[in-house]
Amino acid sequence: MSEATIIDGKAIAADLRKKVGEAAAKLKSQHGITPGLAVILVGEDPASQVYVRNKGRQTVKAGMQSFEHRLPEETGEADLIALITVLNGNDEVHGILVQLPLPGHIREDRIIEAIDPMKDVDGFHPINVGRLAAGQAVLKPCTPLGCIILAKTVNPDLAGLNAVVVGRSNIVGKPVAQLLLDENATVTIAHSKTRDLALLTKTADILVAAVGRPEMIKGDWVKPGATVIDVGINRIDDGSERGRLVGDVDFDAARKIAGAITPVPGGVGPMTIACLLRNSLIAACIQANIDIPEI
Ligand code: NDP
């Protein structure tokens, strides 16, 4: 049996970043606007520090302005909201992202609600969540949007396909299901209480795994020829110092059955920042009342 096409998220993300960079250059030359993205990091979480550094680097590479705010772990909710309020009023800042997770003493929902919905480039503000549910989203959540872009590289028309999303978190599972519905797929959302999960996943033409359990989805859970989008990022102990990154899907087994599959790393992961830059550009256009370019 032939092996699945490996969906090269790294290359697709690089292409998207390039297109965003070109659109940003045009925005600057035609309208004098440089999109600006502010990222706020509270505390010292090492993984978050890497993400924030990468986001800043890619933002600048795309010709946009990057504003970084690193706050100490003990920062209070009121101080964080005060900073967000200042950024909401800063015309050079078109997108605001608060790196999650936040320290336990800060209520994430309060913080997300403090962001101006027009600057909410993560798409997590209740207004943007509502717009997404109504099929009217402009700022779509980054990782879910990345999943759709990757799936469409293999299936440009998702209409009528059976899609199964494993996971129902607010940041991945639910929004990816909504975006699939917008694409006219027939969508089922599975979670920890789902019965006969393997039977269900076997019905999926498009299978999205967003669980956070290393290699939980086995090869024989996959429908022959299906497109598998693996969102999971799990570090497992392989005896080396840093361990090894694996997805939620048993990649080596699934690639023998699937028609196409995303690898981990190098699949969905790189799409998140690329979609964040895209949202920052879109946010700048919305705020300046300029038509959003096709990217
Ligand atoms: P959450 O822990 O918030 O959600 C996990 C979901 O999986 C829950 O809905 C849970 O069900 C479900 N689940 C857990 N166990 C099972 C099971 N045995 N069978 C079926 N469903 C199960 O995770 P996230 O959505 O935040 O993240 C998922 C994965 O994606 C993680 O590995 C994370 O690291 C990765 N990720 C990657 C990103 C990127 O590529 N840039 C961005 C964000 C996340 P229930 O609701 O019933 O508890």
mmCIF file of C-alpha atoms and ligand atoms in Angstrom:
data_model
loop_
_atom_site.group_PDB
_atom_site.id
_atom_site.type_symbol
_atom_site.label_atom_id
_atom_site.label_comp_id
_atom_site.label_asym_id
_atom_site.label_seq_id
_atom_site.Cartn_x
_atom_site.Cartn_y
_atom_site.Cartn_z
ATOM 1 C CA MET A 1 0.000 0.000 0.000
ATOM 2 C CA SER A 2 1.286 3.461 -0.814
ATOM 3 C CA GLU A 3 2.158 5.764 2.049
ATOM 4 C CA ALA A 4 0.307 8.970 2.890
ATOM 5 C CA THR A 5 1.292 12.355 1.549
ATOM 6 C CA ILE A 6 3.096 14.217 4.324
ATOM 7 C CA ILE A 7 1.565 17.682 4.636
ATOM 8 C CA ASP A 8 4.527 20.010 4.982
ATOM 9 C CA GLY A 9 3.298 22.547 7.530
ATOM 10 C CA LYS A 10 6.699 24.175 7.709
ATOM 11 C CA ALA A 11 6.737 25.030 4.000
ATOM 12 C CA ILE A 12 3.048 26.004 3.916
ATOM 13 C CA ALA A 13 3.556 28.283 6.934
ATOM 14 C CA ALA A 14 6.624 29.869 5.305
ATOM 15 C CA ASP A 15 4.576 30.553 2.179
ATOM 16 C CA LEU A 16 1.786 32.144 4.244
ATOM 17 C CA ARG A 17 4.287 34.309 6.166
ATOM 18 C CA LYS A 18 5.749 35.455 2.859
ATOM 19 C CA LYS A 19 2.304 36.430 1.540
ATOM 20 C CA VAL A 20 1.528 38.274 4.776
ATOM 21 C CA GLY A 21 4.877 40.084 4.470
ATOM 22 C CA GLU A 22 4.038 41.163 0.916
ATOM 23 C CA ALA A 23 0.599 42.383 1.975
ATOM 24 C CA ALA A 24 2.150 44.249 4.931
ATOM 25 C CA ALA A 25 4.615 45.977 2.589
ATOM 26 C CA LYS A 26 1.720 47.064 0.382
ATOM 27 C CA LEU A 27 -0.212 48.367 3.370
ATOM 28 C CA LYS A 28 2.808 50.432 4.297
ATOM 29 C CA SER A 29 3.491 51.807 0.800
ATOM 30 C CA GLN A 30 -0.158 52.491 -0.103
ATOM 31 C CA HIS A 31 -1.581 53.581 3.259
ATOM 32 C CA GLY A 32 1.417 54.357 5.476
ATOM 33 C CA ILE A 33 0.373 51.709 7.996
ATOM 34 C CA THR A 34 2.763 49.225 9.610
ATOM 35 C CA PRO A 35 0.813 46.475 11.366
ATOM 36 C CA GLY A 36 1.890 46.160 15.006
ATOM 37 C CA LEU A 37 1.557 43.134 17.272
ATOM 38 C CA ALA A 38 1.950 43.378 21.045
ATOM 39 C CA VAL A 39 2.681 40.191 22.957
ATOM 40 C CA ILE A 40 2.431 40.055 26.730
ATOM 41 C CA LEU A 41 4.193 37.364 28.706
ATOM 42 C CA VAL A 42 3.653 37.030 32.446
ATOM 43 C CA GLY A 43 6.137 34.877 34.322
ATOM 44 C CA GLU A 44 9.049 32.686 33.356
ATOM 45 C CA ASP A 45 7.489 29.591 31.757
ATOM 46 C CA PRO A 46 10.297 28.301 29.487
ATOM 47 C CA ALA A 47 8.024 27.039 26.667
ATOM 48 C CA SER A 48 6.122 30.351 26.652
ATOM 49 C CA GLN A 49 9.404 32.266 26.491
ATOM 50 C CA VAL A 50 10.390 30.329 23.356
ATOM 51 C CA TYR A 51 6.971 30.982 21.743
ATOM 52 C CA VAL A 52 7.103 34.688 22.547
ATOM 53 C CA ARG A 53 10.642 35.032 21.198
ATOM 54 C CA ASN A 54 9.625 33.272 17.964
ATOM 55 C CA LYS A 55 6.518 35.384 17.595
ATOM 56 C CA GLY A 56 8.553 38.578 17.967
ATOM 57 C CA ARG A 57 11.144 37.399 15.459
ATOM 58 C CA GLN A 58 8.594 36.335 12.835
ATOM 59 C CA THR A 59 6.606 39.550 13.290
ATOM 60 C CA VAL A 60 9.655 41.672 12.480
ATOM 61 C CA LYS A 61 10.596 39.381 9.566
ATOM 62 C CA ALA A 62 7.143 39.957 8.065
ATOM 63 C CA GLY A 63 7.796 43.714 8.142
ATOM 64 C CA MET A 64 5.544 44.393 11.107
ATOM 65 C CA GLN A 65 6.218 46.113 14.413
ATOM 66 C CA SER A 66 6.681 43.875 17.422
ATOM 67 C CA PHE A 67 6.023 45.104 20.960
ATOM 68 C CA GLU A 68 7.026 42.757 23.751
ATOM 69 C CA HIS A 69 5.931 43.151 27.351
ATOM 70 C CA ARG A 70 7.494 40.774 29.848
ATOM 71 C CA LEU A 71 5.966 41.031 33.284
ATOM 72 C CA PRO A 72 7.009 39.319 36.508
ATOM 73 C CA GLU A 73 5.168 36.220 37.730
ATOM 74 C CA GLU A 74 3.622 38.143 40.650
ATOM 75 C CA THR A 75 1.949 40.748 38.394
ATOM 76 C CA GLY A 76 -1.613 41.403 39.566
ATOM 77 C CA GLU A 77 -4.738 41.131 37.437
ATOM 78 C CA ALA A 78 -5.415 44.876 37.711
ATOM 79 C CA ASP A 79 -1.901 45.773 36.496
ATOM 80 C CA LEU A 80 -2.221 43.418 33.538
ATOM 81 C CA ILE A 81 -5.609 44.882 32.619
ATOM 82 C CA ALA A 82 -4.116 48.380 32.927
ATOM 83 C CA LEU A 83 -1.403 47.470 30.400
ATOM 84 C CA ILE A 84 -3.991 45.977 28.020
ATOM 85 C CA THR A 85 -6.055 49.174 28.310
ATOM 86 C CA VAL A 86 -3.029 51.240 27.289
ATOM 87 C CA LEU A 87 -2.368 48.925 24.327
ATOM 88 C CA ASN A 88 -6.056 49.075 23.324
ATOM 89 C CA GLY A 89 -5.618 52.836 22.975
ATOM 90 C CA ASN A 90 -2.278 52.722 21.147
ATOM 91 C CA ASP A 91 -2.806 53.305 17.403
ATOM 92 C CA GLU A 92 0.473 51.589 16.527
ATOM 93 C CA VAL A 93 -0.709 48.355 18.121
ATOM 94 C CA HIS A 94 -3.206 46.501 15.920
ATOM 95 C CA GLY A 95 -3.024 43.106 17.593
ATOM 96 C CA ILE A 96 -2.716 42.125 21.262
ATOM 97 C CA LEU A 97 -1.851 38.630 22.388
ATOM 98 C CA VAL A 98 -1.547 37.534 25.988
ATOM 99 C CA GLN A 99 0.538 34.377 26.142
ATOM 100 C CA LEU A 100 -1.352 31.584 27.886
ATOM 101 C CA PRO A 101 -1.284 29.936 30.335
ATOM 102 C CA LEU A 102 -1.231 32.780 32.846
ATOM 103 C CA PRO A 103 -0.109 32.299 36.465
ATOM 104 C CA GLY A 104 -2.874 30.753 38.606
ATOM 105 C CA HIS A 105 -3.770 33.960 40.480
ATOM 106 C CA ILE A 106 -4.851 35.708 37.258
ATOM 107 C CA ARG A 107 -8.284 34.913 35.791
ATOM 108 C CA GLU A 108 -7.762 34.273 32.091
ATOM 109 C CA ASP A 109 -11.339 35.116 31.144
ATOM 110 C CA ARG A 110 -11.047 38.576 32.743
ATOM 111 C CA ILE A 111 -7.862 39.249 30.818
ATOM 112 C CA ILE A 112 -9.198 38.078 27.465
ATOM 113 C CA GLU A 113 -12.325 40.198 27.951
ATOM 114 C CA ALA A 114 -10.147 43.280 28.551
ATOM 115 C CA ILE A 115 -8.689 43.079 25.030
ATOM 116 C CA ASP A 116 -10.387 45.226 22.380
ATOM 117 C CA PRO A 117 -12.176 42.589 20.211
ATOM 118 C CA MET A 118 -10.808 44.309 17.087
ATOM 119 C CA LYS A 119 -7.261 43.722 18.414
ATOM 120 C CA ASP A 120 -7.933 40.174 19.648
ATOM 121 C CA VAL A 121 -5.674 38.362 17.180
ATOM 122 C CA ASP A 122 -6.065 35.062 19.071
ATOM 123 C CA GLY A 123 -9.824 35.177 18.475
ATOM 124 C CA PHE A 124 -10.558 34.223 22.101
ATOM 125 C CA HIS A 125 -12.656 37.251 23.150
ATOM 126 C CA PRO A 126 -16.306 36.238 23.738
ATOM 127 C CA ILE A 127 -17.390 38.602 20.953
ATOM 128 C CA ASN A 128 -15.086 36.853 18.485
ATOM 129 C CA VAL A 129 -16.137 33.429 19.816
ATOM 130 C CA GLY A 130 -19.742 34.488 19.172
ATOM 131 C CA ARG A 131 -18.916 35.715 15.685
ATOM 132 C CA LEU A 132 -17.221 32.391 14.956
ATOM 133 C CA ALA A 133 -20.308 30.500 16.167
ATOM 134 C CA ALA A 134 -22.461 32.678 13.922
ATOM 135 C CA GLY A 135 -20.224 31.995 10.920
ATOM 136 C CA GLN A 136 -19.161 35.669 10.848
ATOM 137 C CA ALA A 137 -15.618 35.432 12.184
ATOM 138 C CA VAL A 138 -13.012 37.825 10.847
ATOM 139 C CA LEU A 139 -10.280 37.127 13.409
ATOM 140 C CA LYS A 140 -10.282 33.319 13.458
ATOM 141 C CA PRO A 141 -8.326 31.451 16.162
ATOM 142 C CA CYS A 142 -4.825 30.760 14.857
ATOM 143 C CA THR A 143 -4.227 27.032 15.428
ATOM 144 C CA PRO A 144 -7.720 26.016 14.209
ATOM 145 C CA LEU A 145 -7.324 28.207 11.124
ATOM 146 C CA GLY A 146 -3.943 26.575 10.499
ATOM 147 C CA CYS A 147 -5.645 23.140 10.585
ATOM 148 C CA ILE A 148 -8.160 24.202 7.934
ATOM 149 C CA ILE A 149 -5.487 25.690 5.669
ATOM 150 C CA LEU A 150 -3.489 22.443 5.896
ATOM 151 C CA ALA A 151 -6.528 20.224 5.253
ATOM 152 C CA LYS A 152 -7.441 22.317 2.217
ATOM 153 C CA THR A 153 -4.042 21.834 0.629
ATOM 154 C CA VAL A 154 -5.142 18.216 0.074
ATOM 155 C CA ASN A 155 -8.931 18.649 -0.094
ATOM 156 C CA PRO A 156 -9.586 22.131 -1.510
ATOM 157 C CA ASP A 157 -13.327 21.504 -1.130
ATOM 158 C CA LEU A 158 -14.301 20.074 2.248
ATOM 159 C CA ALA A 159 -18.047 20.213 1.494
ATOM 160 C CA GLY A 160 -19.882 17.027 2.405
ATOM 161 C CA LEU A 161 -16.855 15.299 3.886
ATOM 162 C CA ASN A 162 -17.169 13.618 7.279
ATOM 163 C CA ALA A 163 -14.945 15.410 9.761
ATOM 164 C CA VAL A 164 -14.240 14.090 13.250
ATOM 165 C CA VAL A 165 -12.520 16.386 15.746
ATOM 166 C CA VAL A 166 -11.149 14.625 18.822
ATOM 167 C CA GLY A 167 -10.996 17.219 21.615
ATOM 168 C CA ARG A 168 -13.386 20.015 22.578
ATOM 169 C CA SER A 169 -11.200 22.695 24.127
ATOM 170 C CA ASN A 170 -12.119 26.329 23.598
ATOM 171 C CA ILE A 171 -8.793 27.054 21.948
ATOM 172 C CA VAL A 172 -8.590 24.132 19.494
ATOM 173 C CA GLY A 173 -11.346 21.495 19.385
ATOM 174 C CA LYS A 174 -14.475 23.661 19.360
ATOM 175 C CA PRO A 175 -13.206 26.392 17.014
ATOM 176 C CA VAL A 176 -11.733 23.890 14.546
ATOM 177 C CA ALA A 177 -15.120 22.118 14.465
ATOM 178 C CA GLN A 178 -16.838 25.427 13.760
ATOM 179 C CA LEU A 179 -14.442 26.288 10.942
ATOM 180 C CA LEU A 180 -14.987 22.828 9.428
ATOM 181 C CA LEU A 181 -18.729 23.440 9.605
ATOM 182 C CA ASP A 182 -18.211 26.774 7.813
ATOM 183 C CA GLU A 183 -16.500 24.721 5.086
ATOM 184 C CA ASN A 184 -19.674 22.593 4.852
ATOM 185 C CA ALA A 185 -18.109 19.452 6.287
ATOM 186 C CA THR A 186 -20.333 17.165 8.387
ATOM 187 C CA VAL A 187 -18.721 17.528 11.786
ATOM 188 C CA THR A 188 -18.643 15.325 14.885
ATOM 189 C CA ILE A 189 -16.819 16.420 18.031
ATOM 190 C CA ALA A 190 -15.439 13.660 20.256
ATOM 191 C CA HIS A 191 -14.097 13.990 23.805
ATOM 192 C CA SER A 192 -13.150 11.974 26.847
ATOM 193 C CA LYS A 193 -16.714 10.690 27.343
ATOM 194 C CA THR A 194 -17.185 9.581 23.728
ATOM 195 C CA ARG A 195 -17.990 5.881 23.359
ATOM 196 C CA ASP A 196 -16.359 3.700 20.717
ATOM 197 C CA LEU A 197 -13.946 6.436 19.670
ATOM 198 C CA ALA A 198 -12.024 4.164 17.306
ATOM 199 C CA LEU A 199 -15.237 3.308 15.435
ATOM 200 C CA LEU A 200 -16.072 6.989 15.119
ATOM 201 C CA THR A 201 -12.644 8.108 13.933
ATOM 202 C CA LYS A 202 -12.798 5.393 11.259
ATOM 203 C CA THR A 203 -15.726 7.252 9.658
ATOM 204 C CA ALA A 204 -13.666 10.425 9.245
ATOM 205 C CA ASP A 205 -12.566 11.701 5.861
ATOM 206 C CA ILE A 206 -10.923 14.517 7.830
ATOM 207 C CA LEU A 207 -9.620 13.541 11.263
ATOM 208 C CA VAL A 208 -8.385 16.291 13.572
ATOM 209 C CA ALA A 209 -6.661 15.143 16.756
ATOM 210 C CA ALA A 210 -6.433 17.770 19.530
ATOM 211 C CA VAL A 211 -6.216 15.707 22.680
ATOM 212 C CA GLY A 212 -2.781 16.110 24.258
ATOM 213 C CA ARG A 213 -2.175 12.353 24.655
ATOM 214 C CA PRO A 214 0.911 10.983 22.944
ATOM 215 C CA GLU A 215 0.106 8.698 19.984
ATOM 216 C CA MET A 216 -3.359 7.876 21.334
ATOM 217 C CA ILE A 217 -4.904 7.536 17.873
ATOM 218 C CA LYS A 218 -3.733 4.266 16.377
ATOM 219 C CA GLY A 219 -3.252 3.409 12.731
ATOM 220 C CA ASP A 220 -6.328 1.183 12.604
ATOM 221 C CA TRP A 221 -8.504 4.036 13.939
ATOM 222 C CA VAL A 222 -7.923 5.865 10.651
ATOM 223 C CA LYS A 223 -10.119 5.476 7.562
ATOM 224 C CA PRO A 224 -8.071 4.441 4.514
ATOM 225 C CA GLY A 225 -7.289 7.521 2.449
ATOM 226 C CA ALA A 226 -8.329 10.014 5.177
ATOM 227 C CA THR A 227 -6.635 13.347 5.793
ATOM 228 C CA VAL A 228 -5.217 13.403 9.331
ATOM 229 C CA ILE A 229 -4.425 16.713 11.039
ATOM 230 C CA ASP A 230 -2.495 16.144 14.249
ATOM 231 C CA VAL A 231 -2.555 19.159 16.576
ATOM 232 C CA GLY A 232 -1.014 17.367 19.562
ATOM 233 C CA ILE A 233 2.396 18.386 20.834
ATOM 234 C CA ASN A 234 3.629 15.929 23.455
ATOM 235 C CA ARG A 235 7.140 15.516 24.736
ATOM 236 C CA ILE A 236 7.934 11.893 25.556
ATOM 237 C CA ASP A 237 10.939 10.412 27.265
ATOM 238 C CA ASP A 238 13.153 8.627 24.734
ATOM 239 C CA GLY A 239 16.210 8.468 26.944
ATOM 240 C CA SER A 240 17.660 11.687 25.479
ATOM 241 C CA GLU A 241 18.076 14.843 27.527
ATOM 242 C CA ARG A 242 15.209 16.779 25.912
ATOM 243 C CA GLY A 243 12.955 13.853 25.020
ATOM 244 C CA ARG A 244 11.123 13.598 21.699
ATOM 245 C CA LEU A 245 8.092 15.454 20.354
ATOM 246 C CA VAL A 246 5.176 13.338 19.174
ATOM 247 C CA GLY A 247 1.599 14.106 18.210
ATOM 248 C CA ASP A 248 -1.701 12.621 19.332
ATOM 249 C CA VAL A 249 -1.587 10.206 16.396
ATOM 250 C CA ASP A 250 0.659 7.169 16.011
ATOM 251 C CA PHE A 251 2.319 8.697 12.962
ATOM 252 C CA ASP A 252 4.278 5.679 11.715
ATOM 253 C CA ALA A 253 1.189 3.452 11.758
ATOM 254 C CA ALA A 254 -1.287 6.082 10.514
ATOM 255 C CA ARG A 255 0.829 7.146 7.550
ATOM 256 C CA LYS A 256 0.410 3.623 6.119
ATOM 257 C CA ILE A 257 -3.398 3.998 6.123
ATOM 258 C CA ALA A 258 -4.124 7.724 5.681
ATOM 259 C CA GLY A 259 -4.150 9.555 2.359
ATOM 260 C CA ALA A 260 -2.399 12.560 3.881
ATOM 261 C CA ILE A 261 -1.091 13.379 7.338
ATOM 262 C CA THR A 262 0.623 16.210 9.197
ATOM 263 C CA PRO A 263 3.860 15.363 11.008
ATOM 264 C CA VAL A 264 4.816 16.468 14.537
ATOM 265 C CA PRO A 265 6.869 18.592 14.606
ATOM 266 C CA GLY A 266 6.531 20.415 11.292
ATOM 267 C CA GLY A 267 2.767 20.164 10.765
ATOM 268 C CA VAL A 268 0.202 22.297 12.569
ATOM 269 C CA GLY A 269 2.763 23.897 14.921
ATOM 270 C CA PRO A 270 4.376 26.313 12.421
ATOM 271 C CA MET A 271 0.951 27.373 11.118
ATOM 272 C CA THR A 272 -0.035 28.997 14.414
ATOM 273 C CA ILE A 273 2.432 31.900 14.197
ATOM 274 C CA ALA A 274 1.825 32.310 10.446
ATOM 275 C CA CYS A 275 -1.931 32.646 11.125
ATOM 276 C CA LEU A 276 -1.202 35.050 13.979
ATOM 277 C CA LEU A 277 0.687 37.323 11.566
ATOM 278 C CA ARG A 278 -2.195 37.016 9.095
ATOM 279 C CA ASN A 279 -4.634 38.063 11.827
ATOM 280 C CA SER A 280 -2.430 41.016 12.788
ATOM 281 C CA LEU A 281 -2.491 42.228 9.206
ATOM 282 C CA ILE A 282 -6.273 41.750 9.022
ATOM 283 C CA ALA A 283 -6.680 43.597 12.351
ATOM 284 C CA ALA A 284 -4.660 46.538 10.976
ATOM 285 C CA CYS A 285 -6.904 46.649 7.881
ATOM 286 C CA ILE A 286 -10.112 46.514 9.956
ATOM 287 C CA GLN A 287 -8.918 49.317 12.233
ATOM 288 C CA ALA A 288 -7.972 51.503 9.273
ATOM 289 C CA ASN A 289 -11.191 50.657 7.414
ATOM 290 C CA ILE A 290 -9.263 49.195 4.486
ATOM 291 C CA ASP A 291 -10.351 46.172 2.426
ATOM 292 C CA ILE A 292 -8.793 42.965 3.745
ATOM 293 C CA PRO A 293 -6.414 41.493 1.149
ATOM 294 C CA GLU A 294 -6.926 37.904 -0.084
ATOM 295 C CA ILE A 295 -4.328 35.839 1.764
HETATM 296 P P1 NDP B 1 -7.036 20.374 26.343
HETATM 297 O O1 NDP B 1 -6.395 19.554 27.399
HETATM 298 O O2 NDP B 1 -7.625 21.699 26.695
HETATM 299 O O3 NDP B 1 -8.213 19.500 25.675
HETATM 300 C C1 NDP B 1 -8.041 18.161 25.381
HETATM 301 C C2 NDP B 1 -9.324 17.575 24.860
HETATM 302 O O4 NDP B 1 -9.089 16.191 24.591
HETATM 303 C C3 NDP B 1 -10.496 17.655 25.838
HETATM 304 O O5 NDP B 1 -11.666 18.084 25.174
HETATM 305 C C4 NDP B 1 -10.639 16.232 26.338
HETATM 306 O O6 NDP B 1 -11.969 15.822 26.601
HETATM 307 C C5 NDP B 1 -10.132 15.425 25.160
HETATM 308 N N1 NDP B 1 -9.646 14.122 25.587
HETATM 309 C C6 NDP B 1 -8.770 13.855 26.600
HETATM 310 N N2 NDP B 1 -8.591 12.525 26.696
HETATM 311 C C7 NDP B 1 -9.358 11.951 25.754
HETATM 312 C C8 NDP B 1 -9.594 10.615 25.375
HETATM 313 N N3 NDP B 1 -9.010 9.597 25.996
HETATM 314 N N4 NDP B 1 -10.431 10.387 24.352
HETATM 315 C C9 NDP B 1 -11.047 11.402 23.705
HETATM 316 N N5 NDP B 1 -10.842 12.697 24.019
HETATM 317 C C10 NDP B 1 -10.016 12.968 25.039
HETATM 318 O O7 NDP B 1 -5.974 20.498 25.185
HETATM 319 P P2 NDP B 1 -5.818 21.577 23.989
HETATM 320 O O8 NDP B 1 -7.009 21.531 23.118
HETATM 321 O O9 NDP B 1 -5.374 22.868 24.536
HETATM 322 O O10 NDP B 1 -4.573 20.950 23.217
HETATM 323 C C11 NDP B 1 -4.612 19.683 22.606
HETATM 324 C C12 NDP B 1 -3.240 19.353 22.075
HETATM 325 O O11 NDP B 1 -2.881 20.290 21.070
HETATM 326 C C13 NDP B 1 -2.115 19.422 23.113
HETATM 327 O O12 NDP B 1 -1.154 18.407 22.813
HETATM 328 C C14 NDP B 1 -1.478 20.778 22.873
HETATM 329 O O13 NDP B 1 -0.113 20.823 23.238
HETATM 330 C C15 NDP B 1 -1.645 20.912 21.384
HETATM 331 N N6 NDP B 1 -1.693 22.308 20.917
HETATM 332 C C16 NDP B 1 -0.917 22.668 19.849
HETATM 333 C C17 NDP B 1 -0.921 23.940 19.352
HETATM 334 C C18 NDP B 1 -0.072 24.277 18.176
HETATM 335 O O14 NDP B 1 0.226 23.446 17.376
HETATM 336 N N7 NDP B 1 0.356 25.476 17.999
HETATM 337 C C19 NDP B 1 -1.737 25.002 19.971
HETATM 338 C C20 NDP B 1 -2.607 24.499 21.024
HETATM 339 C C21 NDP B 1 -2.562 23.210 21.476
HETATM 340 P P3 NDP B 1 -12.867 16.461 27.804
HETATM 341 O O15 NDP B 1 -13.293 17.789 27.309
HETATM 342 O O16 NDP B 1 -13.984 15.496 27.933
HETATM 343 O O17 NDP B 1 -11.973 16.519 29.010
#
